[in-house]
Each structure stands twice: as structure tokens, then as C-alpha cells.
Coordinates of C-alpha atoms and ligand atoms in Angstrom, one line a residue:
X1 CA -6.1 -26.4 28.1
X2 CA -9.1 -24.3 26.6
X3 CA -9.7 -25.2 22.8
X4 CA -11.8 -23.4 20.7
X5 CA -15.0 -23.8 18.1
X6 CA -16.0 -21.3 15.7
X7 CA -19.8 -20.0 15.5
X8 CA -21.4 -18.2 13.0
X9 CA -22.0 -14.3 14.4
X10 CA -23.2 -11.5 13.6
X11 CA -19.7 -9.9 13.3
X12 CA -16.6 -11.9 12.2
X13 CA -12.5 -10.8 11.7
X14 CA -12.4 -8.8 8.5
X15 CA -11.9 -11.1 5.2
X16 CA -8.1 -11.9 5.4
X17 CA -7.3 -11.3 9.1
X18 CA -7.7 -13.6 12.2
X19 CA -7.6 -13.3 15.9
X20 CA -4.3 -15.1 17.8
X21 CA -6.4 -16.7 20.6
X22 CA -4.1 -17.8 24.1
X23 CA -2.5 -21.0 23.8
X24 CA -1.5 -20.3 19.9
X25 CA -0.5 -16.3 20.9
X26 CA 2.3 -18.0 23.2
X27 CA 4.3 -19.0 20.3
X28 CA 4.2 -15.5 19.0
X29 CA 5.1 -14.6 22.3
X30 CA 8.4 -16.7 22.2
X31 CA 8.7 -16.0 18.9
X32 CA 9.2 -12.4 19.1
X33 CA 11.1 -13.0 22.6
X34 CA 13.5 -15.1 20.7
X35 CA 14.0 -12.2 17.7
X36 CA 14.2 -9.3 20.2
X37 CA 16.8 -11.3 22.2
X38 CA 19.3 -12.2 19.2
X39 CA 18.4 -8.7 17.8
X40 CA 19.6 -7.2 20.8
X41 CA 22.7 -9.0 20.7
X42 CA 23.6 -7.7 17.3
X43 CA 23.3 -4.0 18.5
X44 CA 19.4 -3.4 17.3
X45 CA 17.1 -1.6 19.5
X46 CA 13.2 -1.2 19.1
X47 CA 12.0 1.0 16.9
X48 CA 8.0 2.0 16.9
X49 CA 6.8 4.1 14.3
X50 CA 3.0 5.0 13.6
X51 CA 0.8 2.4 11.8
X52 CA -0.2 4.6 9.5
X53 CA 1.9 7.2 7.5
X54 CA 1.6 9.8 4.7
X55 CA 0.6 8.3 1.0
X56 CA 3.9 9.7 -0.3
X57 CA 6.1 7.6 2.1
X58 CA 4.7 4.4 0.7
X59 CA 4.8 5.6 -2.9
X60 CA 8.5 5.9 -2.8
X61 CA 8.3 2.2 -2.2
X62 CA 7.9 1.2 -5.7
X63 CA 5.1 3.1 -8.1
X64 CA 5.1 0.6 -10.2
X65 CA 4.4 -2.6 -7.7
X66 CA 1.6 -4.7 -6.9
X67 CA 2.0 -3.3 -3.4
X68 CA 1.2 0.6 -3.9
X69 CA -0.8 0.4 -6.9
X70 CA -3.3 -2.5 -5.9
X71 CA -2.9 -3.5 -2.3
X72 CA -2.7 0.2 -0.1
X73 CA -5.5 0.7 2.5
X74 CA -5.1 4.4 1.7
X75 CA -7.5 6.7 3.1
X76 CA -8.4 10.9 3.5
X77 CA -8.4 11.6 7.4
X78 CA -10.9 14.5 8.4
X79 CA -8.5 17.0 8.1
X80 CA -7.9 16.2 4.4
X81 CA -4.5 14.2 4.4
X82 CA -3.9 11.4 2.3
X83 CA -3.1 8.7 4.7
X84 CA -2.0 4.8 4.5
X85 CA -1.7 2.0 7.0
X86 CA 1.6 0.7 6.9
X87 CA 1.8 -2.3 3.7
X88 CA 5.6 -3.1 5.1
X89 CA 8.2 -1.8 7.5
X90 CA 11.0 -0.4 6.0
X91 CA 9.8 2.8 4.0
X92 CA 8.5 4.0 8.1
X93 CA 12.1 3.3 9.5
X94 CA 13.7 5.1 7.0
X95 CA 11.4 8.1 6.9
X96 CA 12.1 7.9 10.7
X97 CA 15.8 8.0 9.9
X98 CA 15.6 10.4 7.2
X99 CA 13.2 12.5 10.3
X100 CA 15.6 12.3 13.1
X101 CA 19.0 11.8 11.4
X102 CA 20.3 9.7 14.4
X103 CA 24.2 8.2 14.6
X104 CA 25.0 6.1 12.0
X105 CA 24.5 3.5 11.7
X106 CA 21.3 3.1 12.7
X107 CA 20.5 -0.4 13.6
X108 CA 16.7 -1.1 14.8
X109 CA 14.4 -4.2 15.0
X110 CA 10.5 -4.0 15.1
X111 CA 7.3 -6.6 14.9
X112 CA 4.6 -4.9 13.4
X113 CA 1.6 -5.7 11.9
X114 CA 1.2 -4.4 7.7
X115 CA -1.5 -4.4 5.4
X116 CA -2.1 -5.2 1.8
X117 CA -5.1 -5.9 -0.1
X118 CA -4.4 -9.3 -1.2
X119 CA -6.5 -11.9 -2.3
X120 CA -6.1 -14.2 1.1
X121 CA -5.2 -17.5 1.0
X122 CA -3.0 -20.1 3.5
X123 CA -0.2 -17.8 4.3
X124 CA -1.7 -14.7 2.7
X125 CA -3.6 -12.3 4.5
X126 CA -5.0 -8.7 4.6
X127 CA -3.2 -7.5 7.7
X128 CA 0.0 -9.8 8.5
X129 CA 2.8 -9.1 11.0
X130 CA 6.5 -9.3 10.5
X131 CA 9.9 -9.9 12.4
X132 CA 12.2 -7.2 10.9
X133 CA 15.3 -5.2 11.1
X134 CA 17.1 -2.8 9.0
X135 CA 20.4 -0.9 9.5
X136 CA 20.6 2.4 7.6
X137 CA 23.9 4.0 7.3
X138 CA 26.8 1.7 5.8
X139 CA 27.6 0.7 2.5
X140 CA 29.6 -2.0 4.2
X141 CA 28.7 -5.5 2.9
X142 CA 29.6 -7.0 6.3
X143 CA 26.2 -5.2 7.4
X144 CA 24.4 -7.3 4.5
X145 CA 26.0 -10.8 6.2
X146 CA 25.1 -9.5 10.1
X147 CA 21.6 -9.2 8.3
X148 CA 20.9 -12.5 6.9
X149 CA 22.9 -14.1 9.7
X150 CA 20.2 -12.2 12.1
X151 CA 17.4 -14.1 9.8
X152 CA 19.4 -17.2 9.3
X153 CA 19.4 -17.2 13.7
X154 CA 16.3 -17.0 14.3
X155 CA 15.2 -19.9 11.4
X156 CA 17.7 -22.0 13.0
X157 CA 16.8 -21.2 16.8
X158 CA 13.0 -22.3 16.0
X159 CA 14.1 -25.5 14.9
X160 CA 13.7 -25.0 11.2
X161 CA 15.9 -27.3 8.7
X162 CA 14.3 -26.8 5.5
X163 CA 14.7 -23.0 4.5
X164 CA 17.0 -21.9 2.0
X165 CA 18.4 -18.9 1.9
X166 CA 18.4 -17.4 -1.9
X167 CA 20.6 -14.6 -2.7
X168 CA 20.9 -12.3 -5.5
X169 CA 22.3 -8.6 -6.5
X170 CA 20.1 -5.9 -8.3
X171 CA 23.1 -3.8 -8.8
X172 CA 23.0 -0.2 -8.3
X173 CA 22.7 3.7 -10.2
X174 CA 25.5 2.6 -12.2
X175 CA 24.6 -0.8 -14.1
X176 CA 21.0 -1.3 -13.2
X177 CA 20.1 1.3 -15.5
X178 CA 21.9 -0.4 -18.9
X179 CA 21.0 -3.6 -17.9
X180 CA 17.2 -2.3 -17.8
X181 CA 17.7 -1.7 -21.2
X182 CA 19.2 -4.6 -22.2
X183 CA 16.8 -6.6 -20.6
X184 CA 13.7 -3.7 -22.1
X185 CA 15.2 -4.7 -25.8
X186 CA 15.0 -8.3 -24.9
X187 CA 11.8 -8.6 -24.1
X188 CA 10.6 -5.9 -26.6
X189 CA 12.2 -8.7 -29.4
X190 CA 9.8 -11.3 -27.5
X191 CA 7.0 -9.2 -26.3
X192 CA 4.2 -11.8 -28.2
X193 CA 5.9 -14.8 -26.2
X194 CA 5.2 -13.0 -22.4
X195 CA 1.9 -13.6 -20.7
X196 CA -1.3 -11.8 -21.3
X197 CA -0.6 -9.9 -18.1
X198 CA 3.1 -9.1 -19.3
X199 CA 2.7 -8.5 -23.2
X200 CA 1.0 -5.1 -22.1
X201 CA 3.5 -4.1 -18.5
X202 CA 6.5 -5.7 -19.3
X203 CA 8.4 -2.1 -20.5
X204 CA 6.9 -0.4 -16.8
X205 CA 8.8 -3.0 -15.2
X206 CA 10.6 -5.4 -17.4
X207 CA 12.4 -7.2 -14.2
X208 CA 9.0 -8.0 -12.5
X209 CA 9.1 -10.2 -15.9
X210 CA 11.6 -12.2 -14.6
X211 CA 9.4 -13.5 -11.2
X212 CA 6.4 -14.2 -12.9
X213 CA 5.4 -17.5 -12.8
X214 CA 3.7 -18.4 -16.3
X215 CA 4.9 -20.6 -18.2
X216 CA 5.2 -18.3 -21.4
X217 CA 7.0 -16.0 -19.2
X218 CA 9.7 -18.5 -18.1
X219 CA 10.4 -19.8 -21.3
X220 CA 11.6 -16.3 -22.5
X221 CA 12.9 -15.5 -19.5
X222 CA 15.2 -18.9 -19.7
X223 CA 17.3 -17.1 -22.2
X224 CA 17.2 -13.6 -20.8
X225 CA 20.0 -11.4 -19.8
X226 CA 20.6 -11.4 -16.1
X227 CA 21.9 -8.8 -13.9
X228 CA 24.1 -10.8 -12.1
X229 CA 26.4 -10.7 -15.3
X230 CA 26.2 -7.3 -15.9
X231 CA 27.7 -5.9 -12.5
X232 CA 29.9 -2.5 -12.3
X233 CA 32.9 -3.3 -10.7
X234 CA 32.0 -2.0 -7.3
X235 CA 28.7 -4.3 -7.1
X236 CA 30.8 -7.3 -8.5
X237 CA 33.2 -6.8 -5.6
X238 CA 30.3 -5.9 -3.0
X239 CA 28.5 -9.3 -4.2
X240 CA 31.8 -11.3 -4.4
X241 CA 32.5 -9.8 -0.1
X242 CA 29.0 -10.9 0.7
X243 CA 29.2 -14.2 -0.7
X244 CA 32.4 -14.7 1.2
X245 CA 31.0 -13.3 4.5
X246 CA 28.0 -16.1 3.9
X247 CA 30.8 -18.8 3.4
X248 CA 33.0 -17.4 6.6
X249 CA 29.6 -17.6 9.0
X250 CA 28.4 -21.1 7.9
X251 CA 25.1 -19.9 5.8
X252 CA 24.9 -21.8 2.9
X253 CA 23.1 -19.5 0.0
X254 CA 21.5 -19.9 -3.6
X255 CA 21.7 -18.0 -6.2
X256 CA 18.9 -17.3 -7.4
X257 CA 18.9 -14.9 -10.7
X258 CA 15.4 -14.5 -10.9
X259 CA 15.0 -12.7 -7.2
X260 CA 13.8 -9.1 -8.0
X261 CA 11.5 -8.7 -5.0
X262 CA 7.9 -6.9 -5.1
X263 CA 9.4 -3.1 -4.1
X264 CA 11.4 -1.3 -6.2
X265 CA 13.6 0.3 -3.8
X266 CA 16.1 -2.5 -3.7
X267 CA 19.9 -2.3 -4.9
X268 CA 22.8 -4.4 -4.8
X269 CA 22.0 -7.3 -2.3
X270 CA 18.3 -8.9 -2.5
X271 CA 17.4 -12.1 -1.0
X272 CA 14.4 -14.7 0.3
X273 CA 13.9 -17.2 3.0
X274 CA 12.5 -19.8 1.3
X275 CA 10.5 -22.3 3.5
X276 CA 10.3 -25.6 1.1
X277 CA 7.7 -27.4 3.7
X278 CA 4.9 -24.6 2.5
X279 CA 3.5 -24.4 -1.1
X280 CA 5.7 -22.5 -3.3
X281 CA 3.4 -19.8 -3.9
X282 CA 3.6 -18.5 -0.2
X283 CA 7.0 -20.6 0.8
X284 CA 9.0 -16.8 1.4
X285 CA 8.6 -16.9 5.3
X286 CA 11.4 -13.8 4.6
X287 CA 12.9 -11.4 2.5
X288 CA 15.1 -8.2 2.5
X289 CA 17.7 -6.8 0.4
X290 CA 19.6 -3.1 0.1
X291 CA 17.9 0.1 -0.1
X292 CA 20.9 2.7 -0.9
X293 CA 18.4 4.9 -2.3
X294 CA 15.6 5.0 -0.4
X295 CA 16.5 8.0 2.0
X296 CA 17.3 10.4 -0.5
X297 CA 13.9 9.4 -2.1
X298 CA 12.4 10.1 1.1
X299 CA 13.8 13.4 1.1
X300 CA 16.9 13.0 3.2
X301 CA 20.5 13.0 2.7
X302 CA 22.1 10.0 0.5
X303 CA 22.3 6.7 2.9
X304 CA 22.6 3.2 2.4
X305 CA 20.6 0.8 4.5
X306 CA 20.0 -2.8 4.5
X307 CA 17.3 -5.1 6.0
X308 CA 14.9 -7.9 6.0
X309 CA 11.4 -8.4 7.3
X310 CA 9.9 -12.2 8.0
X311 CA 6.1 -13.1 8.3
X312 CA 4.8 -14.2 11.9
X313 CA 2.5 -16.1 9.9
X314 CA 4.6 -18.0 7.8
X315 CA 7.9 -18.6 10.1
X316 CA 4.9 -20.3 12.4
X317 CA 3.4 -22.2 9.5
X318 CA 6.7 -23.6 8.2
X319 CA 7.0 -24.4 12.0
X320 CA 3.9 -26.6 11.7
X321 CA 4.9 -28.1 8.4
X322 CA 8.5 -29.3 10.0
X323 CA 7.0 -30.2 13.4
X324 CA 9.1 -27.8 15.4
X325 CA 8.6 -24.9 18.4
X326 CA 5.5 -26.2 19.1
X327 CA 3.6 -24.1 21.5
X328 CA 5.2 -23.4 24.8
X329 CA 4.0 -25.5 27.8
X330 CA 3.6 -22.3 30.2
X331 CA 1.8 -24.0 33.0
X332 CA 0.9 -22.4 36.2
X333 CA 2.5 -23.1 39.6
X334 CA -1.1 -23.2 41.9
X335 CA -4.6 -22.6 41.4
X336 CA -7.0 -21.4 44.4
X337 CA -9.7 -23.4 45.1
X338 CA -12.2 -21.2 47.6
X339 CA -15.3 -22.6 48.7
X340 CA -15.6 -19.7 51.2
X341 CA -16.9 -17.0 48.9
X342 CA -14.0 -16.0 47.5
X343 CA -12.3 -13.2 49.9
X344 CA -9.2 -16.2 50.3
X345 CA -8.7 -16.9 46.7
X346 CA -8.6 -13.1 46.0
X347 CA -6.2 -12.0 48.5
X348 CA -4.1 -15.5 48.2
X349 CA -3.6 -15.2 44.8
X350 CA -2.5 -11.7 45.0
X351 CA 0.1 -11.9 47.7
X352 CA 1.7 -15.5 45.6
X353 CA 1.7 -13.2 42.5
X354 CA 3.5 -10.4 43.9
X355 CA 5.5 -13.0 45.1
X356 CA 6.8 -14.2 41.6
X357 CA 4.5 -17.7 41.4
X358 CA 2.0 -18.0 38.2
X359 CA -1.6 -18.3 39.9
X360 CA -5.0 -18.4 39.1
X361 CA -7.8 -19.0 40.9
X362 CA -11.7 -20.2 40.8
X363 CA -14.2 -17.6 40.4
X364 CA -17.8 -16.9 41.2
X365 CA -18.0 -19.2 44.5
X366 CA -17.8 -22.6 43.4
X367 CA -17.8 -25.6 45.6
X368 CA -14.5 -27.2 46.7
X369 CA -15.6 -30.2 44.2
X370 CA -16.6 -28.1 41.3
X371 CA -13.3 -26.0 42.1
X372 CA -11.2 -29.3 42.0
X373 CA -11.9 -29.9 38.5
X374 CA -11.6 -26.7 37.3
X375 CA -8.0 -26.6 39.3
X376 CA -7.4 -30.3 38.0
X377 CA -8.0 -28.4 34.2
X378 CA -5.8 -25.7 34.2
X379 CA -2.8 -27.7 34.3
X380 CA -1.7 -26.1 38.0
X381 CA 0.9 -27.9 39.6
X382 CA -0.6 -27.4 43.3
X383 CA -4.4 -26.5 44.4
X384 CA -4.6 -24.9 47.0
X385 CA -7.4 -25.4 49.0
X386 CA -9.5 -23.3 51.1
X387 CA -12.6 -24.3 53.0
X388 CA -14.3 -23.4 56.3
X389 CA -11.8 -25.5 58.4
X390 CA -8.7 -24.2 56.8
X391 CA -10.1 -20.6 57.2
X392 CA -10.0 -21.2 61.6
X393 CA -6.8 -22.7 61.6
X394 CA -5.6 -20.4 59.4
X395 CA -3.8 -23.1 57.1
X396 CA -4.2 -23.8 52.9
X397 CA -4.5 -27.2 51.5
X398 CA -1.7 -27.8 49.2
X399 CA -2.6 -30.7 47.1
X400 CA -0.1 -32.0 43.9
X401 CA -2.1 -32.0 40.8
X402 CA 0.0 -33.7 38.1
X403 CA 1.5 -36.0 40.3
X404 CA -0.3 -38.6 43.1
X405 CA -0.1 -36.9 46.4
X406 CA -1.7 -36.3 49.6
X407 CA -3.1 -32.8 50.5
X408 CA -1.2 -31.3 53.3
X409 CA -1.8 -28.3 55.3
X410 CA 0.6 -25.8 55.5
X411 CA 0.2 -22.1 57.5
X412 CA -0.6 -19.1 55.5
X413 CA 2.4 -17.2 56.7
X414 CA 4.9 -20.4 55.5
X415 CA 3.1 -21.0 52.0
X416 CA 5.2 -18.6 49.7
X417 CA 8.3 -21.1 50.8
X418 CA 6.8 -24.4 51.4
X419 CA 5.2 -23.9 47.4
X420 CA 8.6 -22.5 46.1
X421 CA 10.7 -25.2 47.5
X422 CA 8.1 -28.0 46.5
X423 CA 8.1 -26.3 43.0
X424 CA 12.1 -26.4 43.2
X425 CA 12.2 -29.9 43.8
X426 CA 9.4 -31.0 41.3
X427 CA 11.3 -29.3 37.9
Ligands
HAM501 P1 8.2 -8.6 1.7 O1 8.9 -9.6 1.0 O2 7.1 -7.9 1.0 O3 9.3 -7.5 2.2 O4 7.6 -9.1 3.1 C1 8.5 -9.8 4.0 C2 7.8 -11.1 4.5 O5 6.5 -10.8 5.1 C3 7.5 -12.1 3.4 O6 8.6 -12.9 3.2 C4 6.4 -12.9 4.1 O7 6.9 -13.8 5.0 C5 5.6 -11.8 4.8 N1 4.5 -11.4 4.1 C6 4.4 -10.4 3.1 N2 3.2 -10.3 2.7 C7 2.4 -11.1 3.4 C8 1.0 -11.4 3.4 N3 0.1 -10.8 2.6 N4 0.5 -12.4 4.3 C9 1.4 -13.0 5.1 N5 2.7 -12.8 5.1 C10 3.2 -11.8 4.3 C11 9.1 -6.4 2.9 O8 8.0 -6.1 3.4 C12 10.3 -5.6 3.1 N6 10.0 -4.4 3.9 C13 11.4 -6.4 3.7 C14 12.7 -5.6 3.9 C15 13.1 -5.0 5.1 N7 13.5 -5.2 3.0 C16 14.5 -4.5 3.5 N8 14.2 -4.3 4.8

């Protein structure tokens, strides 16, 4: 297998991105193979939207977030609109949604990459990618277990033991708004205790208080009022249905009464994946949480939604730190060695592709020793040779590679099925 060095260029990836060379990119490969598939199952289909949207889409995520007032690659395209790559997933879907008012609900799944103009670190970068789904169209608190049971899958599937799921409710219309207040007054009692940061924003966005990670901040915080005990009855209920839906499906969750999330369209449900192999500052491999207000933000009728979005990135790190899906062994079946100019390998290794084998071949003429070791590098587990003599009789060397063998010549016309049953036998 190929590894790789880096050199200084002239050009390099832009400041918080990199390049996903081949073997690594097979592991996002699977990855996404493995989300599509248990996606599917649940009844979500693909869903492609544009990478880049109109300013105002993205605004409706949360005015008052890190997110839109900080981190937007927002931009004026030649014909004067305000434009903005995509910083996360679900404010497209739902202007989709709101766009194309399709049955209810609406279940999708994407992977798409988002961008945000962080300060990069391990597990924090410019443009990043996420796993996500979101079903628009229920209030039913059943969707909000299918959800985290879709996340919950996947973590499980790749191997990973160490994530916890924490949970939490942000209530709704109803009680968010008095418990805003209470909170507000709180803090307003305490505002010389907060942060530097927080002392000035805190009445913006007095729940954002709640996350922060100072130690001044905690400290009030320890004592603050939390939304979880100030519920209307509906969101008491909804929360109380969720929490027994986690039970029911075997997904053990945390409360976790400082969970507010970085957007401000949340409601009601709101919870993290928290990987606890990765620092803490980045350990959120996922998050998601309801939206039931989004869509009529957006311009469209009132609609509920719920979903989640998890970082490529991340779920792959946490993979690292616990040891688990390494990088799949995707080795090829046979490897042409032609030491005849090259018309055999080209036409060989066309024909055994079409017919379903995984070949590669040596290029630019090489001799049969110099194509040996290239063949004996690639992992193959056949060369097959072709030289002068085999070229007459009209035969191809097969010779094992990862086992000891003898080369034997078998006839063109027979080597589809002499390689797939020697292939059969071998796995
Ligand atoms: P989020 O929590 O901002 O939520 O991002 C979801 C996940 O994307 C995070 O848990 C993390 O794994 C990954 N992520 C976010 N920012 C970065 C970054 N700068 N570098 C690497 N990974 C990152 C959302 O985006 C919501 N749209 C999730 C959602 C879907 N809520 C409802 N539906």
C-alpha cells in the first residue's frame, strides 16, 4: 500500500481543510455505505441540495450564534445576490421542504460537506462533512427516538463503546419564553460573576450562558434555573415519551441540563454524541435536536421536524482513539504484468473488469521483473503474466501472490473461470 509524505509547495489545502487521500478515503467510503444503508432501512432517501444558498436561509438559523455572525463564508455573486456556502445541513432541507412541500413526513439522509470559519484545531476545521438526517413533518416523539436510534446505529455498527448519548429539552413557544426570563433575571442579579465574554452578551442570549465553559460562568450557572424544570405540560409529556422510547430501544441517555446547542432553532428535544476518547473541547462526534419552528421561519407552513447531523471527521477520529473500523482491506483480485508493450494488459484488464474482478495492471512497458514487484506491491492476489511466449500460445501466467505457488498457464478464453474459482476457494 502507497503511503504518503508531505512537501512544502507552492499551493497547499486552504488553512482548516485537508485532502482524504485513497487508503484513508475507503473508510469514509464504508462509512457513509454503512449510514446510507441503516438510513434506508428507516425509510430515509437522499436528499441533495445546493452547497451554497441564499444569506437569509442561514440567518434563520440562529442571529445570534457563533455560526451566522462569525463563521459564514458569505459572499455577493455577479449578479448581486447575497450568497452562503452551506455552515450545516438542516436549514437547506427544510427550505427544500418548505420549497417543494412533499408528503409528510418527509424523512431524508445526506453527507455533505459545511463550512464555518473556525479557528482549526484536531477535530475542527474550516470545511467539515457530516452524516445527517432529519424528518420534517411530525410532532410525534417516536420520530425523536427513530432519530437517535439512527445515530445510536451507526456509533454502535463502527465499533464505538465509548459515546454517550446526552439528552435534554429546550421546550417550546409556550415555556421557553418565561423561562428566558427567569433565566435573563438570574443572570442580570449575577451579571459581574459571568465571564468577560458573557458580562456584555449574556441578555442576547442568556442560555448560550449555560454552555460556556469558564469557570466564572459555571459557578453561576451551578445555581441557575433550568429549563428542564420549567416544562408546559405538553413538553413535560413529550420529554417524559422520549425518555421511555430511549428505555424501550436499549439507548441508555444522560441528561444533560446544560445542552443548549450552537443554533437557535431548536425546541423541545436537543441532544449530543459525546465521544469520551477525544478531548472534551471537540468530543461532540454528533448532535441534533427539534426544529418545530424552523419552516414557518423559512417562510412555509407550520411544521415540526427533527434531526441530527454527525462529523465524518470526528466519528473517524473517535474511531482511531478506540481502535475500531480500521481502514477496509479492499485488495485487488489480479494485477497484469505485460512485458509485451502493453496491448495484453490493456485489453486483459478490461475484459476481467467487465467481468466483475478488481484489476490493475503495470503501465508504461515495464519488464516482467520490474512488473513483478510492482504486482507483488499492490497487494493482488494473482499476477498475471504476459510475455512473448505466452503471447503464441495464447495462454496467461497466473502466479499466487500472497500465498507460495507455482505459476501456471491457463488459456485466455478459460481465465475469467479458472481466476474466479481459484479466488472462490482462496476466501
Ligand atoms: P452541529 O452540532 O453544529 O449541528 O454539527 C453536527 C456535528 O458536526 C458536530 O457534532 C460535529 O461532529 C460536526 N462538526 C460541526 N462543526 C465542525 C467543525 N468545525 N469541524 C469538524 N466537525 C464539525 C448541526 O450542524 C445541525 N445541523 C445538526 C442537526 C440536524 N440538528 C437537527 N438536524
Amino acid at each position: 500500500m502507497s503511503s504518503t509524505v508531505e512537501v512544502a509547495t507552492a499551493f497547499q489545502a486552504p488553512k482548516g481543510t485537508r485532502d482524504v487521500l485513497p487508503p484513508e478515503s475507503a473508510r469514509w467510503e464504508a462509512l457513509v455505505g454503512l449510514f446510507a444503508a441503516r438510513a434506508r432501512r428507516a425509510g430515509y432517501g437522499l436528499i441533495v441540495t445546493p452547497m451554497f444558498e441564499d444569506m437569509g436561509v442561514f440567518e434563520r438559523v440562529g442571529e445570534s450564534t457563533d455560526i451566522v455572525r462569525k463563521e459564514m463564508y458569505d459572499f455577493h455573486d455577479k449578479g448581486g445576490r447575497h450568497l452562503a456556502l452551506r455552515p450545516e445541513g438542516t436549514a437547506s432541507v427544510v427550505r427544500a421542504y418548505v420549497q417543494h412541500r412533499p408528503v409528510t413526513p418527509f424523512k431524508t439522509w445526506y453527507v455533505a460537506p459545511n463550512f464555518r470559519y473556525e479557528s482549526p484545531q484536531a477535530g475542527r476545521y474550516r470545511q467539515h462533512h457530516q452524516l445527517g438526517a432529519e424528518a420534517v413533518g411530525s410532532n410525534d416523539a417516536d420520530l425523536d427516538v427513530e432519530i437517535m436510534d439512527l445515530a445510536w446505529g451507526v456509533c454502535s455498527a463502527l465499533g464505538l463503546r465509548r459515546v454517550r448519548l446526552l439528552l435534554n429539552s429546550m421546550g417550546d413557544g409556550e415555556c421557553r419564553p418565561p423561562y428566558r426570563q427567569l433565566l435573563l433575571e438570574y443572570l442580570e442579579r449575577r451579571a459581574g460573576e459571568l465571564c468577560p465574554e458573557h458580562r456584555v452578551s449574556y441578555a442576547a442570549n442568556p442560555l448560550r450562558v449555560l454552555d460556556c465553559k469558564r469557570e466564572e460562568c459555571r459557578q453561576v450557572t451551578a445555581e441557575a434555573p433550568w429549563q428542564l424544570d420549567h416544562l408546559c405540560g405538553p413538553c413535560q409529556a413529550h420529554f417524559e415519551r422520549v425518555r421511555e422510547g430511549l428505555d424501550a430501544v436499549g439507548i441508555p441517555a444522560t441528561i444533560e441540563l446544560r445542552l443548549v446547542r450552537g443554533l437557535d432553532y431548536y425546541t423541545r428535544t436537543t441532544f449530543e454524541f459525546a465521544a469520551e476518547a477525544l478531548e472534551s473541547a471537540q468530543n461532540a462526534v454528533g448532535g441534533g435536536g427539534r426544529y418545530d419552528g424552523l419552516a414557518e421561519a423559512l417562510g412555509g407552513p407550520p411544521t415540526p421536524g427533527i434531526g441530527f447531523g454527525m462529523g465524518i471527521e470526528r466519528m473517524l477520529l473517535a474511531c482511531d482513539a478506540e481502535h475500531t473500523f480500521p481502514v477496509p482491506e479492499d485488495l485487488l483480485d489480479a494485477f497484469v504484468v505485460d512485458a509485451t508493450g502493453g496491448r495484453a494488459a490493456r485489453d486483459l484488464s478490461h475484459d476481467l473488469r467487465e467481468a466483475g474482478l478488481r484489476v490493475d495492471r503495470v503501465y508504461d512497458a515495464r519488464s516482467i521483473k520490474a512488473g513483478m514487484r510492482v504486482a507483488g506491491r499492490s497487494g493482488a492476489r494473482f499476477a498475471l503474466v504476459v510475455g512473448e511466449d505466452e503471447v503464441v500460445k495464447g495462454v496467461v501466467g497466473v502466479k499466487p501472490l500472497r500465498e507460495k505457488g507455482e505459476q501456471v498457464e491457463v488459456p485466455r478464453e478459460a481465465l475469467v473461470a479458472h481466476l474466479r474459482r481459484a479466488l472462490e476457494e482462496g476466501s
